[in-house]
Structures are given as C-alpha cells and as structure tokens.
Amino acid sequence: MARIIGGLTTSHVPAIGRAIEKELQSDPYWSPFFDGFAPAHRWLAEQQPDVAVVFYNDHGLNFFLDKMPTFAIGAAAEYQNADEGWGIPTVPPVAGVPELSWHIVDHLVENEFDIVTCQEMLVDHAATLPLKLFWPNGGGPKAIVPVHINTVQFPLPRASRCLALGRAIGEAVARWQSDARVVMIGSGGLSHQLDGERAGFINKPFDLAFMRSLVEDPDWTARYSIRDLVEQVGTQGVELLNWLAARAAVPGAVRQVHANYHIPISNTAAGMMVLEAA
Ligand code: DHB
Ligand code: FE
C-alpha cells in the first residue's frame, strides 16, 4: 500500500515566481519568506516522496467564471503550465499519475463526492509555485495529482466539506496498491484580500490559530461558515481551505516539523508548514 508521509503547506503569491527567476531569495524583503523553507528541504531530502497530491485553487487559467467546479481532479498523464498574465516564467509540464488519479476519482464518486474529472488540465501558479519552493533544485516528486478547490467564485465549499474531501482522498491514497511515498500539498492563503474596501486586510491572530489547529485540532476551522471565514481572513484568504484539505488527507495525528509565518509578501500573510504523519 502507498504510504502518506505527511503534508506541506505554503502561500502562493505570483511575485514569488519572479523573485525565484531573479534569484532574490537572500534579498532583505524576501529572505524572511524563503529562509523558512530550508528545514523543509532537509526533511524532504530524508523523506523522498514519489508523488504529491496538490490541493490548490485555479485562478482563471483552467477554469473561468463561466464554468467553475467546486472540486476538480486531474487525471492526465501530464499537466501544462501557461501564461496567466502575471509575467512569471512558465514551468515545463509536470507529470501526472493517471492510475492514482482514477483510483481517487473512483473512491470519491463512490463516497458521494460530485467532482469534475479532468483528463486535460492547465495548472497555474498555485500548483507550480509550491513545487518550486519545496524543491528549488528540482528532484521533487516524479508525478502529481492536482486537486482544485473553488475558493474564487461564490458559492464556495464549506470548511467541513473540504475536510471531508481531504479525508476521503487520504483514504483512497492509503488504499492504493503501490509502494509509492505520497506527500499532500496545500497551496494558498494565509489572510489576504486583493480587492474592495478591505484590500490589504491581514489577520495575524487568526492565521496563527489556524496553523496551530492543523496540528492540534484539524476540525477547528469547520466551526466557521464561509462568510465568517472571509470576514476573518479576507476574500482571497479563504484559499486556506486548500491547507485544510491537505492536512485532512494525512490520516491521524501529525508532528509539526517546521512552520514559518511572515507579513507581507505582496498583499499576503505568507506562511508555510511541514507536517509529518505521526
Ligand atoms: C496575490 C496573492 C494570491 O493568492 C494570488 O493568487 C495572487 C496575488 C498577492 O498577494 O499579490
Ligand atoms: Fe491565490
């Protein structure tokens, strides 16, 4: 059976892509963010995951407002990245693992999740930046399964539903007949709002409580409605639902290997965590 080794979470601001391109990792603006990843690199060098399930939200590259699935899963042999208009370099195609994707899709549909299955899927910065951040020199997982959660266009799925989705995906992966080592990745957040009267909104106390809850009490976020969450973390901060689903996909307890939190990167409270399956 496949082995779920743990979870990785990170924010995914497009400007990070430009900072990587320009090699600004040690610049005073950027180092409090990039330095947070060194312990993750050490952990990953030991753990050597083969496959990553990437929970993220598409921002209009693959899905647009005309067709926005609540949950969608890639089942392709390869995922192309493309220009989203942010001016960040596109990355070469990332390999998929259709066998695992279809295994997850079967399990989810059997368990009454009405997902969209994508045999073609463009992946945007939310899926590609975590790979660049956690494996800056390449050598990352051989393949990914992208899982899109709509955090962009209302109505959004409740936190409780994202928890359930993550748990169901974790069950499916744990039953996959493979000796692969699988890591769950959650991309997005933490608190930020890019538009409207509250543009620039950040909520450090909530972000830190949320990060703590992923270790101590993953169900904590389920007490908030989507409107409550938007109030707490901003219209784009709800991207933290991807962290929640990724954490839920790691069965049982986790040990926090490392966490970092830094305000701001662009308009965003930028966080990252490394959670090892206990
Ligand atoms: C920013 C944050 C995001 O999550 C995103 O998708 C795009 C931009 C920002 O802070 O600039
Ligand atoms: Fe985003």
Coordinates of C-alpha atoms and ligand atoms in Angstrom, one line a residue:
M1 CA 0.0 0.0 0.0
A2 CA 1.1 3.6 -0.6
R3 CA 2.5 5.5 2.3
I4 CA 1.3 9.0 3.2
I5 CA 4.4 10.7 4.7
G6 CA 2.8 14.0 5.6
G7 CA 1.7 17.4 4.5
L8 CA 3.4 20.5 3.1
T9 CA 1.6 23.9 3.0
T10 CA 2.6 27.2 1.6
S11 CA 1.2 30.5 0.3
H12 CA 1.5 31.0 -3.5
V13 CA 1.8 34.7 -4.4
P14 CA 2.8 35.2 -8.1
A15 CA 5.6 37.6 -7.1
I16 CA 7.4 34.6 -5.5
G17 CA 7.8 33.3 -9.1
R18 CA 9.5 36.5 -10.2
A19 CA 11.7 36.5 -7.0
I20 CA 12.9 33.0 -7.9
E21 CA 13.5 34.0 -11.5
K22 CA 15.6 37.0 -10.4
E23 CA 17.3 34.9 -7.6
L24 CA 16.2 37.4 -4.9
Q25 CA 16.0 34.7 -2.2
S26 CA 18.6 36.4 0.0
D27 CA 17.2 39.9 -0.6
P28 CA 16.1 41.5 2.7
Y29 CA 12.5 41.7 1.5
W30 CA 12.4 38.0 0.5
S31 CA 14.7 36.2 2.9
P32 CA 12.2 36.0 5.9
F33 CA 10.0 34.1 3.5
F34 CA 12.5 31.9 1.6
D35 CA 14.6 31.1 4.7
G36 CA 11.5 29.3 6.1
F37 CA 11.9 26.6 3.5
A38 CA 15.4 25.4 4.5
P39 CA 14.1 22.9 7.2
A40 CA 11.5 21.7 4.6
H41 CA 14.3 20.9 2.2
R42 CA 16.2 18.9 4.8
W43 CA 13.0 17.0 5.7
L44 CA 12.3 16.2 2.0
A45 CA 15.8 15.1 1.4
E46 CA 15.2 12.4 4.1
Q47 CA 11.6 11.6 3.1
Q48 CA 11.9 11.5 -0.7
P49 CA 8.3 11.4 -1.7
D50 CA 7.5 9.9 -5.1
V51 CA 4.1 11.5 -5.6
A52 CA 2.4 14.7 -4.5
V53 CA -1.3 15.4 -4.3
V54 CA -1.6 19.2 -4.7
F55 CA -4.6 20.9 -3.3
Y56 CA -4.9 24.4 -4.8
N57 CA -7.3 26.8 -6.3
D58 CA -7.2 27.7 -10.0
H59 CA -7.3 31.5 -10.6
G60 CA -8.8 31.6 -14.1
L61 CA -6.2 29.7 -16.1
N62 CA -8.0 26.3 -16.5
F63 CA -11.4 27.3 -15.1
F64 CA -13.1 30.6 -15.5
L65 CA -16.1 32.2 -14.0
D66 CA -18.3 30.7 -16.7
K67 CA -17.5 27.2 -15.6
M68 CA -16.3 26.8 -12.0
P69 CA -16.3 23.4 -10.4
T70 CA -16.4 23.2 -6.7
F71 CA -14.0 20.3 -6.7
A72 CA -12.0 19.1 -9.7
I73 CA -9.3 16.5 -10.0
G74 CA -6.7 16.0 -12.7
A75 CA -6.4 12.5 -14.3
A76 CA -3.9 13.4 -17.0
A77 CA -0.5 11.9 -17.9
E78 CA 0.9 15.5 -17.9
Y79 CA -0.1 18.9 -16.7
Q80 CA 0.9 22.0 -18.7
N81 CA 1.5 25.4 -17.1
A82 CA 0.7 28.5 -19.2
D83 CA 1.0 32.3 -19.0
E84 CA -1.6 33.7 -16.6
G85 CA -0.7 37.3 -17.2
W86 CA 1.4 37.8 -14.1
G87 CA 4.7 37.8 -16.1
I88 CA 6.2 34.9 -14.2
P89 CA 8.1 32.2 -16.2
T90 CA 6.1 29.2 -17.2
V91 CA 7.5 25.9 -16.0
P92 CA 7.9 22.7 -18.1
P93 CA 5.0 20.2 -17.9
V94 CA 4.6 18.3 -14.7
A95 CA 4.0 14.5 -15.0
G96 CA 0.7 13.1 -13.7
V97 CA -0.1 9.6 -12.3
P98 CA -3.4 8.7 -14.0
E99 CA -3.6 5.4 -12.1
L100 CA -3.7 7.1 -8.8
S101 CA -6.0 9.9 -10.1
W102 CA -8.6 7.4 -11.3
H103 CA -8.3 5.4 -8.1
I104 CA -9.0 8.6 -6.1
V105 CA -11.9 9.6 -8.5
D106 CA -13.5 6.1 -8.1
H107 CA -13.3 6.4 -4.3
L108 CA -14.7 9.9 -4.2
V109 CA -17.6 9.2 -6.5
E110 CA -18.4 6.0 -4.6
N111 CA -18.4 8.2 -1.4
E112 CA -20.9 10.7 -2.9
F113 CA -18.5 13.5 -3.9
D114 CA -19.7 15.1 -7.2
I115 CA -16.3 16.0 -8.6
V116 CA -15.2 17.1 -12.0
T117 CA -12.6 14.8 -13.5
C118 CA -10.1 16.5 -15.9
Q119 CA -8.2 14.5 -18.5
E120 CA -6.7 17.7 -19.6
M121 CA -5.9 20.4 -17.0
L122 CA -3.6 23.5 -17.1
V123 CA -2.1 24.2 -13.8
D124 CA -1.4 27.8 -12.6
H125 CA 1.0 29.4 -10.1
A126 CA -1.0 27.9 -7.2
A127 CA 0.1 24.4 -8.3
T128 CA 3.5 25.2 -9.7
L129 CA 5.0 27.6 -7.0
P130 CA 4.8 25.1 -4.1
L131 CA 6.9 22.6 -6.3
K132 CA 9.5 25.3 -6.9
L133 CA 9.6 26.4 -3.2
F134 CA 9.9 22.9 -1.7
W135 CA 12.2 21.5 -4.4
P136 CA 14.2 24.6 -5.6
N137 CA 16.8 22.5 -7.3
G138 CA 14.4 20.0 -9.0
G139 CA 14.4 16.4 -7.8
G140 CA 10.9 16.7 -6.5
P141 CA 8.1 14.1 -6.7
K142 CA 8.0 12.2 -10.0
A143 CA 4.3 13.0 -10.5
I144 CA 1.4 15.0 -9.1
V145 CA -2.3 14.7 -8.7
P146 CA -3.8 18.2 -8.9
V147 CA -7.0 18.8 -6.8
H148 CA -8.7 22.1 -7.4
I149 CA -11.0 23.6 -4.7
N150 CA -13.1 26.6 -5.7
T151 CA -12.1 29.5 -3.4
V152 CA -12.6 32.1 -6.1
Q153 CA -16.3 32.4 -7.1
F154 CA -19.2 32.2 -4.6
P155 CA -20.7 29.9 -3.5
L156 CA -17.6 28.2 -2.0
P157 CA -17.5 24.8 -0.3
R158 CA -17.7 24.9 3.5
A159 CA -14.6 24.1 5.5
S160 CA -16.4 21.0 6.8
R161 CA -16.8 19.8 3.2
C162 CA -13.1 20.5 2.4
L163 CA -12.1 18.5 5.5
A164 CA -14.3 15.6 4.3
L165 CA -12.8 15.8 0.8
G166 CA -9.3 15.7 2.2
R167 CA -10.1 12.8 4.4
A168 CA -11.7 10.8 1.5
I169 CA -8.6 11.5 -0.7
G170 CA -6.4 10.3 2.2
E171 CA -8.4 7.1 2.5
A172 CA -8.1 6.5 -1.2
V173 CA -4.3 7.1 -1.3
A174 CA -3.8 4.8 1.7
R175 CA -5.6 2.0 -0.2
W176 CA -3.6 2.5 -3.4
Q177 CA -1.8 -0.7 -4.3
S178 CA 1.7 0.9 -4.7
D179 CA 4.8 1.3 -2.7
A180 CA 4.9 5.0 -3.5
R181 CA 5.6 7.6 -0.8
V182 CA 3.0 10.3 -1.1
V183 CA 3.0 13.8 0.3
M184 CA -0.1 16.1 0.5
I185 CA 0.5 19.7 -0.5
G186 CA -1.9 22.6 0.4
S187 CA -1.4 25.9 -1.5
G188 CA -2.8 29.4 -0.8
G189 CA -3.6 31.8 2.0
L190 CA -3.0 32.9 4.5
S191 CA -5.0 36.0 5.2
H192 CA -5.2 38.4 2.3
Q193 CA -7.7 40.5 0.4
L194 CA -6.8 41.9 -3.0
D195 CA -9.9 43.9 -3.8
G196 CA -12.6 46.1 -2.4
E197 CA -12.7 48.3 0.7
R198 CA -10.7 45.8 2.8
A199 CA -7.8 45.4 0.2
G200 CA -4.7 44.8 2.1
F201 CA -6.5 43.1 5.0
I202 CA -4.4 40.7 7.1
N203 CA -5.4 38.9 10.3
K204 CA -2.3 37.5 12.1
P205 CA -4.1 36.1 15.2
F206 CA -6.4 34.1 13.1
D207 CA -3.7 32.8 10.8
L208 CA -1.6 31.7 13.8
A209 CA -4.6 30.0 15.4
F210 CA -5.4 28.3 12.1
M211 CA -1.9 27.0 11.7
R212 CA -1.9 25.7 15.3
S213 CA -5.3 24.0 14.6
L214 CA -3.9 21.9 11.8
V215 CA -1.6 20.2 14.3
E216 CA -3.8 20.2 17.4
D217 CA -7.4 20.1 16.2
P218 CA -8.0 19.9 12.4
D219 CA -11.8 20.2 12.8
W220 CA -11.4 23.7 14.4
T221 CA -12.0 25.5 11.1
A222 CA -15.3 23.7 10.5
R223 CA -16.9 25.9 13.1
Y224 CA -16.7 28.9 10.7
S225 CA -19.2 29.4 7.8
I226 CA -17.6 30.7 4.5
R227 CA -18.9 34.2 5.3
D228 CA -17.2 34.0 8.7
L229 CA -14.0 32.8 7.1
V230 CA -14.0 35.6 4.6
E231 CA -14.5 38.1 7.4
Q232 CA -11.6 36.6 9.3
V233 CA -9.1 36.1 6.5
G234 CA -10.2 38.2 3.5
T235 CA -11.8 37.3 0.2
Q236 CA -8.6 35.6 -1.0
G237 CA -7.5 34.3 2.4
V238 CA -10.2 31.6 2.1
E239 CA -7.6 29.9 0.0
L240 CA -6.5 28.4 3.3
L241 CA -9.2 25.8 2.6
N242 CA -6.5 24.1 0.5
W243 CA -4.3 23.8 3.6
L244 CA -7.2 22.3 5.5
A245 CA -8.0 19.7 2.8
A246 CA -4.3 18.7 2.5
R247 CA -4.0 18.4 6.3
A248 CA -7.2 16.3 6.4
A249 CA -5.7 14.0 3.7
V250 CA -3.0 13.0 6.2
P251 CA -4.6 10.3 8.3
G252 CA -4.4 10.6 12.1
A253 CA -2.1 12.9 14.1
V254 CA 0.8 14.9 12.7
R255 CA 4.0 16.2 14.1
Q256 CA 5.0 19.8 13.2
V257 CA 8.5 19.6 11.7
H258 CA 8.6 23.2 10.9
A259 CA 6.4 26.3 10.4
N260 CA 7.1 29.9 9.2
Y261 CA 4.9 33.0 9.0
H262 CA 5.8 36.3 7.6
I263 CA 3.9 39.5 6.7
P264 CA 3.7 40.6 4.0
I265 CA 4.7 39.1 0.7
S266 CA 3.0 41.3 -1.8
N267 CA -0.5 41.7 -0.2
T268 CA -0.4 38.4 1.6
A269 CA 0.4 37.0 5.0
A270 CA 2.8 34.2 3.8
G271 CA 3.0 31.0 5.8
M272 CA 4.3 27.5 5.3
M273 CA 4.3 24.3 7.3
V274 CA 5.8 20.8 7.3
L275 CA 3.6 18.2 9.0
E276 CA 4.9 14.7 9.3
A277 CA 2.5 11.8 9.6
A278 CA 2.8 10.6 13.2
Ligands
DHB1 C1 -1.5 37.6 -4.5 C2 -1.9 36.6 -3.7 C3 -2.5 35.5 -4.3 O1 -3.0 34.4 -3.6 C4 -2.7 35.4 -5.7 O2 -3.3 34.3 -6.2 C5 -2.3 36.5 -6.5 C6 -1.7 37.6 -5.9 C7 -0.8 38.8 -3.9 O3 -0.7 39.0 -2.7 O4 -0.3 39.7 -4.7
FE2 FE -4.1 32.9 -4.9

